[in-house]
């Protein structure tokens, strides 16, 4: 009688662990280079970023942001961009305040998260295009460490939110073209809801990239049909419009009863 023995299970476990580490390592590297320099820069100092009420009294900012009318300024006025801080910056800094996290540290973690989101989105996008891990990680670093951010990250970091989301928006567009349905258009719309409430111009600019990618695949490379392109566009467009009505209503109210921001400051 011949006995057959199975290979040791430890070999499979070790191989699985090694493969899991290879998949996880690029994300950890991006996280280290995003958070460590941010936290290590001028500990204890608070940058004059965006709106000071985010740090002084985030609860009061959230209470006032839901209404476009502010009776406490200039005998009453229509607020400018406050509605955009209802999500995500307002809840984030309010949560940090309630947890007792020092203001400077909460701010640095916010900035680090923007860097990480930017790099991780590009890494995912490159992996969808079948870049190897080293190539995808290199592209992520190039995008994440762009000098463009220097002028904004400590002054008006809200402007950089669409920049941080661009890789994710393109990734969800690619996946929506490859896997028809509502799932990835919905993820795209949720990303717009997350980063699009503060500055309309910024989200419109980054929106050019997914639109250009779809047109390129349809008209230039012929990799997708008109039916595919139209299906993705109308799903993404419908859902994105739905999740953007809250801040679009704010722009309308401000343009109608206050400063016409689109005419004077968003040119």
Short mmCIF file of C-alpha atoms in Angstrom, two decimals:
data_model
loop_
_atom_site.label_atom_id
_atom_site.label_comp_id
_atom_site.label_asym_id
_atom_site.label_seq_id
_atom_site.Cartn_x
_atom_site.Cartn_y
_atom_site.Cartn_z
CA UNK A 1 0.00 0.00 0.00
CA UNK A 2 1.37 3.41 -1.01
CA UNK A 3 0.86 6.30 1.29
CA UNK A 4 0.74 9.85 -0.12
CA UNK A 5 1.61 12.76 2.05
CA UNK A 6 0.39 16.30 1.58
CA UNK A 7 2.92 19.16 1.55
CA UNK A 8 3.30 20.97 4.86
CA UNK A 9 0.58 23.53 5.45
CA UNK A 10 3.13 25.97 6.84
CA UNK A 11 4.51 26.50 3.33
CA UNK A 12 1.14 27.71 2.04
CA UNK A 13 0.63 29.92 5.08
CA UNK A 14 4.05 31.50 4.64
CA UNK A 15 3.43 32.10 0.94
CA UNK A 16 0.05 33.69 1.66
CA UNK A 17 1.56 35.92 4.33
CA UNK A 18 4.34 37.00 1.99
CA UNK A 19 1.88 37.76 -0.80
CA UNK A 20 -0.34 39.71 1.62
CA UNK A 21 2.66 41.74 2.74
CA UNK A 22 3.64 42.53 -0.86
CA UNK A 23 0.12 43.84 -1.50
CA UNK A 24 0.00 45.85 1.72
CA UNK A 25 3.54 47.28 1.69
CA UNK A 26 2.95 50.03 -0.95
CA UNK A 27 -0.02 51.36 1.01
CA UNK A 28 2.00 51.41 4.22
CA UNK A 29 4.88 53.20 2.49
CA UNK A 30 2.51 55.85 1.19
CA UNK A 31 1.02 56.26 4.66
CA UNK A 32 4.44 56.70 6.28
CA UNK A 33 5.50 59.36 3.78
CA UNK A 34 2.14 61.11 4.14
CA UNK A 35 1.67 61.23 7.90
CA UNK A 36 5.15 61.22 9.44
CA UNK A 37 6.47 64.41 7.74
CA UNK A 38 3.13 66.15 8.35
CA UNK A 39 3.12 65.38 12.07
CA UNK A 40 6.85 66.10 12.45
CA UNK A 41 6.58 69.58 10.91
CA UNK A 42 6.47 72.33 13.56
CA UNK A 43 4.78 70.34 16.37
CA UNK A 44 2.54 72.53 18.51
CA UNK A 45 2.08 75.19 15.84
CA UNK A 46 -1.27 75.70 14.12
CA UNK A 47 -1.24 76.82 10.48
CA UNK A 48 -3.65 79.57 9.43
CA UNK A 49 -5.53 77.15 7.22
CA UNK A 50 -8.94 77.74 5.62
CA UNK A 51 -11.40 79.04 8.28
CA UNK A 52 -10.23 79.62 11.85
CA UNK A 53 -13.58 78.55 13.29
CA UNK A 54 -12.66 75.00 12.28
CA UNK A 55 -10.09 75.11 15.07
CA UNK A 56 -11.54 77.65 17.50
CA UNK A 57 -15.13 76.42 17.66
CA UNK A 58 -16.05 73.73 15.08
CA UNK A 59 -19.38 73.14 16.79
CA UNK A 60 -20.46 76.74 16.26
CA UNK A 61 -19.34 76.58 12.64
CA UNK A 62 -21.48 73.50 12.03
CA UNK A 63 -24.47 75.14 13.70
CA UNK A 64 -24.22 78.19 11.43
CA UNK A 65 -23.23 76.38 8.22
CA UNK A 66 -26.62 74.75 7.66
CA UNK A 67 -28.17 78.16 6.93
CA UNK A 68 -27.03 80.56 4.20
CA UNK A 69 -28.17 83.51 6.33
CA UNK A 70 -25.87 84.67 9.11
CA UNK A 71 -27.43 87.33 11.37
CA UNK A 72 -24.19 87.88 13.34
CA UNK A 73 -22.17 89.61 10.60
CA UNK A 74 -22.80 93.11 9.16
CA UNK A 75 -26.40 93.31 10.44
CA UNK A 76 -27.01 90.04 8.61
CA UNK A 77 -25.43 88.63 5.47
CA UNK A 78 -25.46 85.66 3.12
CA UNK A 79 -22.50 83.47 4.00
CA UNK A 80 -19.71 82.57 1.60
CA UNK A 81 -18.82 78.86 1.29
CA UNK A 82 -19.81 78.02 4.87
CA UNK A 83 -22.22 75.34 3.69
CA UNK A 84 -19.30 73.34 2.28
CA UNK A 85 -17.88 72.83 5.78
CA UNK A 86 -20.87 70.73 6.79
CA UNK A 87 -18.95 67.81 5.23
CA UNK A 88 -16.27 66.59 5.68
CA UNK A 89 -14.05 69.23 7.33
CA UNK A 90 -16.53 70.42 9.94
CA UNK A 91 -17.44 66.96 11.31
CA UNK A 92 -13.78 65.91 11.24
CA UNK A 93 -12.50 68.80 13.34
CA UNK A 94 -15.52 68.64 15.64
CA UNK A 95 -14.81 64.93 16.25
CA UNK A 96 -11.14 65.65 16.95
CA UNK A 97 -12.16 68.38 19.38
CA UNK A 98 -14.58 66.09 21.21
CA UNK A 99 -11.88 63.41 21.50
CA UNK A 100 -9.48 65.92 23.01
CA UNK A 101 -6.92 65.68 20.20
CA UNK A 102 -4.64 68.77 20.17
CA UNK A 103 -5.59 71.22 17.44
CA UNK A 104 -2.18 71.14 15.79
CA UNK A 105 -2.16 67.34 15.66
CA UNK A 106 -5.70 67.18 14.25
CA UNK A 107 -4.62 69.62 11.57
CA UNK A 108 -1.51 67.64 10.67
CA UNK A 109 -3.51 64.39 10.47
CA UNK A 110 -5.95 66.14 8.15
CA UNK A 111 -3.13 67.28 5.89
CA UNK A 112 -1.50 63.86 6.00
CA UNK A 113 -4.79 62.28 4.99
CA UNK A 114 -4.97 64.54 1.94
CA UNK A 115 -1.47 63.46 0.88
CA UNK A 116 -2.27 59.81 1.47
CA UNK A 117 -5.57 59.96 -0.44
CA UNK A 118 -3.82 61.59 -3.39
CA UNK A 119 -1.05 59.00 -3.56
CA UNK A 120 -3.29 56.00 -2.86
CA UNK A 121 -5.74 57.00 -5.60
CA UNK A 122 -2.99 57.22 -8.19
CA UNK A 123 -1.50 53.92 -7.00
CA UNK A 124 -4.87 52.20 -7.45
CA UNK A 125 -5.32 53.77 -10.88
CA UNK A 126 -1.90 52.57 -12.06
CA UNK A 127 -2.59 49.05 -10.79
CA UNK A 128 -5.83 49.04 -12.80
CA UNK A 129 -3.70 49.86 -15.84
CA UNK A 130 -1.49 46.87 -14.95
CA UNK A 131 1.57 48.81 -13.81
CA UNK A 132 3.77 46.70 -11.57
CA UNK A 133 3.89 47.70 -7.90
CA UNK A 134 7.15 49.65 -8.25
CA UNK A 135 5.92 51.66 -11.22
CA UNK A 136 2.58 52.38 -9.57
CA UNK A 137 4.29 53.45 -6.34
CA UNK A 138 6.64 55.75 -8.26
CA UNK A 139 3.70 57.40 -10.03
CA UNK A 140 1.91 57.81 -6.70
CA UNK A 141 4.91 59.58 -5.19
CA UNK A 142 5.27 61.90 -8.17
CA UNK A 143 1.64 62.95 -7.87
CA UNK A 144 1.50 63.03 -4.06
CA UNK A 145 4.65 65.18 -3.73
CA UNK A 146 3.84 67.70 -6.44
CA UNK A 147 5.02 71.26 -5.63
CA UNK A 148 1.48 72.44 -6.49
CA UNK A 149 0.39 71.56 -2.97
CA UNK A 150 2.95 73.77 -1.21
CA UNK A 151 0.98 76.95 -1.88
CA UNK A 152 -2.31 75.51 -0.59
CA UNK A 153 -1.93 72.80 2.03
CA UNK A 154 -1.26 75.12 4.99
CA UNK A 155 -3.38 78.04 3.76
CA UNK A 156 -6.52 76.73 2.05
CA UNK A 157 -6.29 72.96 2.29
CA UNK A 158 -9.96 72.65 1.29
CA UNK A 159 -8.86 73.53 -2.25
CA UNK A 160 -6.67 70.43 -2.33
CA UNK A 161 -9.50 67.99 -1.60
CA UNK A 162 -10.43 67.54 -5.29
CA UNK A 163 -6.72 67.09 -6.07
CA UNK A 164 -6.57 64.31 -3.48
CA UNK A 165 -9.65 62.65 -5.02
CA UNK A 166 -8.59 62.75 -8.67
CA UNK A 167 -6.95 59.31 -8.72
CA UNK A 168 -10.00 57.74 -7.07
CA UNK A 169 -12.40 59.44 -9.48
CA UNK A 170 -10.43 58.16 -12.46
CA UNK A 171 -10.21 54.68 -10.93
CA UNK A 172 -13.97 54.51 -10.42
CA UNK A 173 -14.46 55.70 -14.00
CA UNK A 174 -12.22 52.91 -15.31
CA UNK A 175 -14.04 50.33 -13.19
CA UNK A 176 -17.43 51.66 -14.28
CA UNK A 177 -16.42 51.15 -17.92
CA UNK A 178 -15.14 47.64 -17.25
CA UNK A 179 -18.00 46.50 -15.02
CA UNK A 180 -21.35 47.99 -16.07
CA UNK A 181 -23.88 48.84 -13.40
CA UNK A 182 -24.46 51.39 -10.68
CA UNK A 183 -21.82 50.38 -8.15
CA UNK A 184 -18.82 52.34 -9.41
CA UNK A 185 -20.79 55.39 -10.61
CA UNK A 186 -22.15 55.49 -7.05
CA UNK A 187 -18.63 55.37 -5.61
CA UNK A 188 -17.65 58.19 -8.00
CA UNK A 189 -20.59 60.29 -6.81
CA UNK A 190 -19.76 59.65 -3.15
CA UNK A 191 -16.21 60.83 -3.79
CA UNK A 192 -17.55 64.04 -5.33
CA UNK A 193 -19.84 64.52 -2.33
CA UNK A 194 -16.82 64.11 -0.05
CA UNK A 195 -14.60 66.71 -1.71
CA UNK A 196 -16.82 68.94 -3.84
CA UNK A 197 -18.72 71.05 -1.34
CA UNK A 198 -16.23 73.87 -0.71
CA UNK A 199 -15.05 75.01 -4.13
CA UNK A 200 -17.02 74.46 -7.32
CA UNK A 201 -14.18 75.41 -9.67
CA UNK A 202 -11.78 72.84 -8.24
CA UNK A 203 -14.20 69.94 -8.61
CA UNK A 204 -15.06 71.02 -12.16
CA UNK A 205 -11.38 71.08 -13.10
CA UNK A 206 -10.65 67.57 -11.81
CA UNK A 207 -13.87 66.38 -13.45
CA UNK A 208 -12.27 67.11 -16.81
CA UNK A 209 -9.96 64.11 -16.36
CA UNK A 210 -12.66 61.37 -16.17
CA UNK A 211 -14.61 63.04 -18.97
CA UNK A 212 -11.49 63.20 -21.16
CA UNK A 213 -10.65 59.57 -20.41
CA UNK A 214 -14.09 58.40 -21.55
CA UNK A 215 -13.92 60.47 -24.75
CA UNK A 216 -10.39 59.22 -25.43
CA UNK A 217 -11.45 55.60 -25.10
CA UNK A 218 -14.47 56.14 -27.34
CA UNK A 219 -13.14 58.46 -30.08
CA UNK A 220 -9.38 57.82 -30.18
CA UNK A 221 -8.54 54.26 -29.12
CA UNK A 222 -12.02 52.86 -29.92
CA UNK A 223 -11.74 50.61 -26.84
CA UNK A 224 -15.26 51.46 -25.70
CA UNK A 225 -18.45 51.86 -27.67
CA UNK A 226 -20.79 54.82 -27.64
CA UNK A 227 -23.27 52.73 -25.65
CA UNK A 228 -20.66 52.02 -22.95
CA UNK A 229 -19.54 55.65 -22.81
CA UNK A 230 -23.08 57.02 -22.67
CA UNK A 231 -24.13 54.50 -20.01
CA UNK A 232 -21.29 55.47 -17.70
CA UNK A 233 -21.69 59.21 -18.33
CA UNK A 234 -25.38 59.38 -17.56
CA UNK A 235 -25.10 57.20 -14.46
CA UNK A 236 -22.18 59.19 -13.07
CA UNK A 237 -23.80 62.48 -14.06
CA UNK A 238 -27.16 61.67 -12.48
CA UNK A 239 -25.71 60.45 -9.19
CA UNK A 240 -23.14 63.25 -8.98
CA UNK A 241 -25.83 65.86 -9.53
CA UNK A 242 -27.93 64.29 -6.82
CA UNK A 243 -25.18 64.40 -4.19
CA UNK A 244 -24.17 67.95 -5.18
CA UNK A 245 -27.53 69.69 -4.92
CA UNK A 246 -26.88 70.67 -1.30
CA UNK A 247 -23.88 72.88 -2.09
CA UNK A 248 -25.21 73.98 -5.49
CA UNK A 249 -28.23 75.40 -3.64
CA UNK A 250 -25.79 77.39 -1.51
CA UNK A 251 -24.11 78.85 -4.59
CA UNK A 252 -27.50 79.80 -6.01
CA UNK A 253 -28.57 81.54 -2.80
CA UNK A 254 -25.30 83.42 -2.55
CA UNK A 255 -25.42 84.49 -6.18
CA UNK A 256 -29.03 85.62 -5.88
CA UNK A 257 -28.89 87.42 -2.52
CA UNK A 258 -25.24 88.06 -1.75
CA UNK A 259 -21.91 88.27 -3.56
CA UNK A 260 -22.08 86.70 -7.03
CA UNK A 261 -19.14 84.43 -6.27
CA UNK A 262 -19.10 82.71 -9.67
CA UNK A 263 -18.82 86.06 -11.43
CA UNK A 264 -16.22 87.76 -9.25
CA UNK A 265 -14.04 85.17 -7.52
CA UNK A 266 -14.30 81.97 -9.57
CA UNK A 267 -13.31 83.29 -12.99
#
